[in-house]
Amino acid sequence: MSRLGKLSASMATTGVIMGAVAVLTAGVASAATITYKAGNPTPLTYQCTFPAISAQPVAVNAHLDAPDTIPHGTTVTPSNVGGTATISAGVHALLTSVGYDGIRGTATVPVTASAGTLSQPAATGLNIPQTIYPTGGPITVVISQVATSSVPNYTAPAAAGSATLALGGSLTANLEFHKTSNNSWTPYTMNCTLKVTNPAQNTSFSPAAIIS
């Protein structure tokens, strides 16, 4: 082969390689990390138990970060798992009336998948930081993933399509409530059940994930 022919062949090979790299790079770039949200913009209502008072409504928002596109058959681990639980001013007043003014602990949040599988049925050990609340008004409890939390891995189904994660119908929290009178903490297990409504509340995280 002449020198010119070798140069042309080399350039052609380089072009093929660069084209393949461009395709691969485009595929990687398309998988952006986004925030999936449940109970947003309208919070979900759960009925939750409290110490010394009857079960009360709590407004729940949840979020997690994961790729917007997940190759079929692959596994991803969500991050930034957490949300908020808002206790109304009325419920706050009831807690104040029985002597409680603070909270701390951890939450367990069950999650389901419409397609694919989860390595465990719930995110556990989500942190609820110690907080003493001001007098009056609603209370917003922050729930967040920390180093000691355990978050389920998600494995996409074998075929392309879409999949949706959703909150479970029952949430639990291992809490301590702060007693104002003697500056002590009272252990308490809170149990929350999704309020039955018509139409039913949509517990799904949105948007749906694309399975490529």
PDB file of C-alpha atoms in Angstrom:
ATOM      1  CA  MET A   1       0.000   0.000   0.000  1.00  0.00           C
ATOM      2  CA  SER A   2       1.276   3.462  -0.877  1.00  0.00           C
ATOM      3  CA  ARG A   3       2.029   6.024   1.813  1.00  0.00           C
ATOM      4  CA  LEU A   4      -1.035   7.993   0.709  1.00  0.00           C
ATOM      5  CA  GLY A   5      -3.196   4.869   0.933  1.00  0.00           C
ATOM      6  CA  LYS A   6      -1.906   4.086   4.425  1.00  0.00           C
ATOM      7  CA  LEU A   7      -2.626   7.656   5.524  1.00  0.00           C
ATOM      8  CA  SER A   8      -6.188   7.464   4.160  1.00  0.00           C
ATOM      9  CA  ALA A   9      -6.812   4.148   5.924  1.00  0.00           C
ATOM     10  CA  SER A  10      -5.440   5.547   9.163  1.00  0.00           C
ATOM     11  CA  MET A  11      -7.694   8.576   8.924  1.00  0.00           C
ATOM     12  CA  ALA A  12     -10.712   6.396   8.226  1.00  0.00           C
ATOM     13  CA  THR A  13      -9.956   4.213  11.243  1.00  0.00           C
ATOM     14  CA  THR A  14      -9.516   7.286  13.415  1.00  0.00           C
ATOM     15  CA  GLY A  15     -12.861   8.602  12.186  1.00  0.00           C
ATOM     16  CA  VAL A  16     -14.620   5.362  13.119  1.00  0.00           C
ATOM     17  CA  ILE A  17     -13.067   5.391  16.595  1.00  0.00           C
ATOM     18  CA  MET A  18     -13.954   9.034  17.172  1.00  0.00           C
ATOM     19  CA  GLY A  19     -17.497   8.360  16.009  1.00  0.00           C
ATOM     20  CA  ALA A  20     -17.829   5.488  18.466  1.00  0.00           C
ATOM     21  CA  VAL A  21     -16.462   7.636  21.291  1.00  0.00           C
ATOM     22  CA  ALA A  22     -18.978  10.361  20.417  1.00  0.00           C
ATOM     23  CA  VAL A  23     -21.863   7.891  20.575  1.00  0.00           C
ATOM     24  CA  LEU A  24     -20.691   6.500  23.909  1.00  0.00           C
ATOM     25  CA  THR A  25     -20.148   9.965  25.331  1.00  0.00           C
ATOM     26  CA  ALA A  26     -23.605  11.053  24.235  1.00  0.00           C
ATOM     27  CA  GLY A  27     -25.086   8.002  25.960  1.00  0.00           C
ATOM     28  CA  VAL A  28     -23.328   8.799  29.231  1.00  0.00           C
ATOM     29  CA  ALA A  29     -24.191  12.488  29.083  1.00  0.00           C
ATOM     30  CA  SER A  30     -27.901  11.750  28.622  1.00  0.00           C
ATOM     31  CA  ALA A  31     -28.130  10.075  32.044  1.00  0.00           C
ATOM     32  CA  ALA A  32     -28.460  13.128  34.261  1.00  0.00           C
ATOM     33  CA  THR A  33     -29.119  12.946  38.002  1.00  0.00           C
ATOM     34  CA  ILE A  34     -32.475  14.475  38.887  1.00  0.00           C
ATOM     35  CA  THR A  35     -34.615  14.817  42.008  1.00  0.00           C
ATOM     36  CA  TYR A  36     -37.720  12.630  42.151  1.00  0.00           C
ATOM     37  CA  LYS A  37     -40.495  13.939  44.404  1.00  0.00           C
ATOM     38  CA  ALA A  38     -43.537  12.444  46.137  1.00  0.00           C
ATOM     39  CA  GLY A  39     -46.189  14.591  47.751  1.00  0.00           C
ATOM     40  CA  ASN A  40     -45.169  17.619  45.747  1.00  0.00           C
ATOM     41  CA  PRO A  41     -46.656  20.154  45.260  1.00  0.00           C
ATOM     42  CA  THR A  42     -49.529  18.759  47.390  1.00  0.00           C
ATOM     43  CA  PRO A  43     -48.244  16.958  50.519  1.00  0.00           C
ATOM     44  CA  LEU A  44     -49.458  13.460  51.306  1.00  0.00           C
ATOM     45  CA  THR A  45     -51.538  13.097  54.465  1.00  0.00           C
ATOM     46  CA  TYR A  46     -50.686  10.339  56.935  1.00  0.00           C
ATOM     47  CA  GLN A  47     -52.429   9.675  60.258  1.00  0.00           C
ATOM     48  CA  CYS A  48     -49.698   9.402  62.895  1.00  0.00           C
ATOM     49  CA  THR A  49     -49.692   8.370  66.530  1.00  0.00           C
ATOM     50  CA  PHE A  50     -48.319  10.687  69.247  1.00  0.00           C
ATOM     51  CA  PRO A  51     -47.654  10.273  72.973  1.00  0.00           C
ATOM     52  CA  ALA A  52     -50.570  11.207  75.243  1.00  0.00           C
ATOM     53  CA  ILE A  53     -52.864  12.398  72.418  1.00  0.00           C
ATOM     54  CA  SER A  54     -54.914  10.662  69.715  1.00  0.00           C
ATOM     55  CA  ALA A  55     -53.621   9.986  66.183  1.00  0.00           C
ATOM     56  CA  GLN A  56     -53.271  13.192  64.173  1.00  0.00           C
ATOM     57  CA  PRO A  57     -52.757  14.155  60.495  1.00  0.00           C
ATOM     58  CA  VAL A  58     -49.211  14.858  59.313  1.00  0.00           C
ATOM     59  CA  ALA A  59     -48.331  16.317  55.883  1.00  0.00           C
ATOM     60  CA  VAL A  60     -45.468  14.433  54.224  1.00  0.00           C
ATOM     61  CA  ASN A  61     -43.183  15.336  51.305  1.00  0.00           C
ATOM     62  CA  ALA A  62     -40.406  13.014  50.123  1.00  0.00           C
ATOM     63  CA  HIS A  63     -37.537  13.180  47.637  1.00  0.00           C
ATOM     64  CA  LEU A  64     -34.566  11.219  46.300  1.00  0.00           C
ATOM     65  CA  ASP A  65     -31.880  11.741  43.673  1.00  0.00           C
ATOM     66  CA  ALA A  66     -31.229   9.176  40.901  1.00  0.00           C
ATOM     67  CA  PRO A  67     -30.450   9.099  37.148  1.00  0.00           C
ATOM     68  CA  ASP A  68     -33.272  10.151  34.827  1.00  0.00           C
ATOM     69  CA  THR A  69     -32.354   7.251  32.514  1.00  0.00           C
ATOM     70  CA  ILE A  70     -31.317   3.819  33.814  1.00  0.00           C
ATOM     71  CA  PRO A  71     -30.006   1.112  31.435  1.00  0.00           C
ATOM     72  CA  HIS A  72     -32.091  -2.051  31.653  1.00  0.00           C
ATOM     73  CA  GLY A  73     -30.744  -4.681  34.030  1.00  0.00           C
ATOM     74  CA  THR A  74     -28.399  -2.283  35.826  1.00  0.00           C
ATOM     75  CA  THR A  75     -28.414  -1.252  39.486  1.00  0.00           C
ATOM     76  CA  VAL A  76     -28.373   2.261  40.946  1.00  0.00           C
ATOM     77  CA  THR A  77     -28.361   3.561  44.504  1.00  0.00           C
ATOM     78  CA  PRO A  78     -30.513   6.651  45.182  1.00  0.00           C
ATOM     79  CA  SER A  79     -28.967   9.484  47.183  1.00  0.00           C
ATOM     80  CA  ASN A  80     -30.270  12.523  49.072  1.00  0.00           C
ATOM     81  CA  VAL A  81     -33.186  10.428  50.362  1.00  0.00           C
ATOM     82  CA  GLY A  82     -35.394  12.384  52.739  1.00  0.00           C
ATOM     83  CA  GLY A  83     -38.213  14.865  53.026  1.00  0.00           C
ATOM     84  CA  THR A  84     -40.323  16.705  55.557  1.00  0.00           C
ATOM     85  CA  ALA A  85     -43.215  15.926  57.881  1.00  0.00           C
ATOM     86  CA  THR A  86     -45.273  18.958  58.890  1.00  0.00           C
ATOM     87  CA  ILE A  87     -47.307  18.973  62.094  1.00  0.00           C
ATOM     88  CA  SER A  88     -50.067  21.585  62.104  1.00  0.00           C
ATOM     89  CA  ALA A  89     -50.314  24.404  64.641  1.00  0.00           C
ATOM     90  CA  GLY A  90     -53.320  22.627  66.187  1.00  0.00           C
ATOM     91  CA  VAL A  91     -51.390  19.395  66.758  1.00  0.00           C
ATOM     92  CA  HIS A  92     -48.461  21.428  68.094  1.00  0.00           C
ATOM     93  CA  ALA A  93     -50.823  23.000  70.623  1.00  0.00           C
ATOM     94  CA  LEU A  94     -51.985  19.535  71.719  1.00  0.00           C
ATOM     95  CA  LEU A  95     -48.381  18.400  72.234  1.00  0.00           C
ATOM     96  CA  THR A  96     -47.657  21.555  74.219  1.00  0.00           C
ATOM     97  CA  SER A  97     -50.703  20.901  76.397  1.00  0.00           C
ATOM     98  CA  VAL A  98     -49.305  17.498  77.425  1.00  0.00           C
ATOM     99  CA  GLY A  99     -45.823  18.913  78.063  1.00  0.00           C
ATOM    100  CA  TYR A 100     -43.778  18.112  74.929  1.00  0.00           C
ATOM    101  CA  ASP A 101     -41.723  20.695  73.057  1.00  0.00           C
ATOM    102  CA  GLY A 102     -39.051  18.796  71.091  1.00  0.00           C
ATOM    103  CA  ILE A 103     -38.237  15.744  69.023  1.00  0.00           C
ATOM    104  CA  ARG A 104     -35.339  13.609  67.745  1.00  0.00           C
ATOM    105  CA  GLY A 105     -34.849  10.126  66.288  1.00  0.00           C
ATOM    106  CA  THR A 106     -34.883   8.134  63.058  1.00  0.00           C
ATOM    107  CA  ALA A 107     -37.470   7.182  60.436  1.00  0.00           C
ATOM    108  CA  THR A 108     -38.151   4.057  58.384  1.00  0.00           C
ATOM    109  CA  VAL A 109     -39.749   4.737  55.008  1.00  0.00           C
ATOM    110  CA  PRO A 110     -41.004   1.786  52.905  1.00  0.00           C
ATOM    111  CA  VAL A 111     -40.648   2.120  49.126  1.00  0.00           C
ATOM    112  CA  THR A 112     -42.107   0.069  46.260  1.00  0.00           C
ATOM    113  CA  ALA A 113     -41.243  -0.134  42.540  1.00  0.00           C
ATOM    114  CA  SER A 114     -43.672  -0.547  39.629  1.00  0.00           C
ATOM    115  CA  ALA A 115     -41.021  -2.457  37.655  1.00  0.00           C
ATOM    116  CA  GLY A 116     -37.600  -3.827  38.563  1.00  0.00           C
ATOM    117  CA  THR A 117     -36.552  -4.772  42.086  1.00  0.00           C
ATOM    118  CA  LEU A 118     -35.365  -3.170  45.320  1.00  0.00           C
ATOM    119  CA  SER A 119     -32.646  -4.702  47.492  1.00  0.00           C
ATOM    120  CA  GLN A 120     -34.656  -4.025  50.661  1.00  0.00           C
ATOM    121  CA  PRO A 121     -38.249  -2.895  51.293  1.00  0.00           C
ATOM    122  CA  ALA A 122     -37.481   0.407  53.029  1.00  0.00           C
ATOM    123  CA  ALA A 123     -34.992   3.178  53.639  1.00  0.00           C
ATOM    124  CA  THR A 124     -34.032   2.923  57.298  1.00  0.00           C
ATOM    125  CA  GLY A 125     -32.180   5.085  59.786  1.00  0.00           C
ATOM    126  CA  LEU A 126     -33.162   8.369  58.134  1.00  0.00           C
ATOM    127  CA  ASN A 127     -32.186  11.108  60.541  1.00  0.00           C
ATOM    128  CA  ILE A 128     -34.583  13.381  62.445  1.00  0.00           C
ATOM    129  CA  PRO A 129     -32.292  15.889  64.177  1.00  0.00           C
ATOM    130  CA  GLN A 130     -32.808  16.977  67.765  1.00  0.00           C
ATOM    131  CA  THR A 131     -34.926  20.128  67.757  1.00  0.00           C
ATOM    132  CA  ILE A 132     -36.673  22.125  70.462  1.00  0.00           C
ATOM    133  CA  TYR A 133     -39.545  23.996  68.864  1.00  0.00           C
ATOM    134  CA  PRO A 134     -40.603  27.598  69.451  1.00  0.00           C
ATOM    135  CA  THR A 135     -44.001  28.166  71.038  1.00  0.00           C
ATOM    136  CA  GLY A 136     -46.957  28.022  68.653  1.00  0.00           C
ATOM    137  CA  GLY A 137     -47.299  27.526  64.900  1.00  0.00           C
ATOM    138  CA  PRO A 138     -46.744  24.488  62.696  1.00  0.00           C
ATOM    139  CA  ILE A 139     -43.717  22.209  63.160  1.00  0.00           C
ATOM    140  CA  THR A 140     -41.723  21.040  60.139  1.00  0.00           C
ATOM    141  CA  VAL A 141     -39.694  17.917  60.897  1.00  0.00           C
ATOM    142  CA  VAL A 142     -36.743  17.446  58.529  1.00  0.00           C
ATOM    143  CA  ILE A 143     -35.934  13.845  57.564  1.00  0.00           C
ATOM    144  CA  SER A 144     -32.627  13.178  55.797  1.00  0.00           C
ATOM    145  CA  GLN A 145     -30.221  10.485  54.692  1.00  0.00           C
ATOM    146  CA  VAL A 146     -26.992  10.344  56.732  1.00  0.00           C
ATOM    147  CA  ALA A 147     -23.939   8.091  56.773  1.00  0.00           C
ATOM    148  CA  THR A 148     -25.661   5.551  59.044  1.00  0.00           C
ATOM    149  CA  SER A 149     -28.832   5.353  56.928  1.00  0.00           C
ATOM    150  CA  SER A 150     -29.537   2.263  54.818  1.00  0.00           C
ATOM    151  CA  VAL A 151     -31.048   2.989  51.397  1.00  0.00           C
ATOM    152  CA  PRO A 152     -32.259   0.247  49.020  1.00  0.00           C
ATOM    153  CA  ASN A 153     -30.509  -0.280  45.689  1.00  0.00           C
ATOM    154  CA  TYR A 154     -32.768  -0.306  42.642  1.00  0.00           C
ATOM    155  CA  THR A 155     -32.240  -2.797  39.788  1.00  0.00           C
ATOM    156  CA  ALA A 156     -33.957  -1.890  36.534  1.00  0.00           C
ATOM    157  CA  PRO A 157     -36.032  -4.528  34.706  1.00  0.00           C
ATOM    158  CA  ALA A 158     -34.553  -6.553  31.823  1.00  0.00           C
ATOM    159  CA  ALA A 159     -36.564  -4.709  29.170  1.00  0.00           C
ATOM    160  CA  ALA A 160     -36.672  -1.035  28.243  1.00  0.00           C
ATOM    161  CA  GLY A 161     -39.663   1.060  29.311  1.00  0.00           C
ATOM    162  CA  SER A 162     -40.298   3.095  32.452  1.00  0.00           C
ATOM    163  CA  ALA A 163     -40.530   2.542  36.198  1.00  0.00           C
ATOM    164  CA  THR A 164     -41.935   4.459  39.144  1.00  0.00           C
ATOM    165  CA  LEU A 165     -40.967   4.328  42.801  1.00  0.00           C
ATOM    166  CA  ALA A 166     -43.610   5.058  45.440  1.00  0.00           C
ATOM    167  CA  LEU A 167     -43.868   5.602  49.191  1.00  0.00           C
ATOM    168  CA  GLY A 168     -45.375   2.805  51.236  1.00  0.00           C
ATOM    169  CA  GLY A 169     -48.729   3.117  52.952  1.00  0.00           C
ATOM    170  CA  SER A 170     -47.204   2.866  56.443  1.00  0.00           C
ATOM    171  CA  LEU A 171     -44.281   4.822  57.876  1.00  0.00           C
ATOM    172  CA  THR A 172     -42.623   4.398  61.271  1.00  0.00           C
ATOM    173  CA  ALA A 173     -40.239   6.471  63.369  1.00  0.00           C
ATOM    174  CA  ASN A 174     -38.238   5.620  66.479  1.00  0.00           C
ATOM    175  CA  LEU A 175     -38.456   8.920  68.307  1.00  0.00           C
ATOM    176  CA  GLU A 176     -37.840  10.666  71.579  1.00  0.00           C
ATOM    177  CA  PHE A 177     -40.087  13.554  72.622  1.00  0.00           C
ATOM    178  CA  HIS A 178     -38.685  16.230  74.897  1.00  0.00           C
ATOM    179  CA  LYS A 179     -40.554  16.780  78.179  1.00  0.00           C
ATOM    180  CA  THR A 180     -40.533  20.472  79.077  1.00  0.00           C
ATOM    181  CA  SER A 181     -41.102  20.102  82.826  1.00  0.00           C
ATOM    182  CA  ASN A 182     -37.996  18.070  83.686  1.00  0.00           C
ATOM    183  CA  ASN A 183     -35.818  18.423  80.535  1.00  0.00           C
ATOM    184  CA  SER A 184     -36.025  14.683  79.809  1.00  0.00           C
ATOM    185  CA  TRP A 185     -36.556  12.616  76.656  1.00  0.00           C
ATOM    186  CA  THR A 186     -39.377  10.066  76.354  1.00  0.00           C
ATOM    187  CA  PRO A 187     -38.868   7.180  73.865  1.00  0.00           C
ATOM    188  CA  TYR A 188     -41.814   6.683  71.514  1.00  0.00           C
ATOM    189  CA  THR A 189     -42.490   4.653  68.367  1.00  0.00           C
ATOM    190  CA  MET A 190     -44.609   6.651  65.928  1.00  0.00           C
ATOM    191  CA  ASN A 191     -46.730   4.742  63.424  1.00  0.00           C
ATOM    192  CA  CYS A 192     -48.192   6.538  60.411  1.00  0.00           C
ATOM    193  CA  THR A 193     -50.788   5.231  57.957  1.00  0.00           C
ATOM    194  CA  LEU A 194     -51.697   6.860  54.652  1.00  0.00           C
ATOM    195  CA  LYS A 195     -55.077   8.580  55.005  1.00  0.00           C
ATOM    196  CA  VAL A 196     -57.813   6.984  52.895  1.00  0.00           C
ATOM    197  CA  THR A 197     -59.271   9.533  50.474  1.00  0.00           C
ATOM    198  CA  ASN A 198     -61.453   9.546  47.361  1.00  0.00           C
ATOM    199  CA  PRO A 199     -59.724   9.701  44.956  1.00  0.00           C
ATOM    200  CA  ALA A 200     -56.809   7.890  46.559  1.00  0.00           C
ATOM    201  CA  GLN A 201     -53.635   9.832  47.241  1.00  0.00           C
ATOM    202  CA  ASN A 202     -50.845   9.346  44.716  1.00  0.00           C
ATOM    203  CA  THR A 203     -47.720   8.219  46.580  1.00  0.00           C
ATOM    204  CA  SER A 204     -45.543   7.880  43.459  1.00  0.00           C
ATOM    205  CA  PHE A 205     -42.283   9.727  42.987  1.00  0.00           C
ATOM    206  CA  SER A 206     -42.319  11.788  39.829  1.00  0.00           C
ATOM    207  CA  PRO A 207     -41.261  11.838  37.118  1.00  0.00           C
ATOM    208  CA  ALA A 208     -41.109   8.160  36.168  1.00  0.00           C
ATOM    209  CA  ALA A 209     -37.593   6.876  35.452  1.00  0.00           C
ATOM    210  CA  ILE A 210     -36.805   5.957  31.839  1.00  0.00           C
ATOM    211  CA  ILE A 211     -35.447   2.405  31.443  1.00  0.00           C
ATOM    212  CA  SER A 212     -33.252   2.386  28.345  1.00  0.00           C
TER     213      SER A 212
END
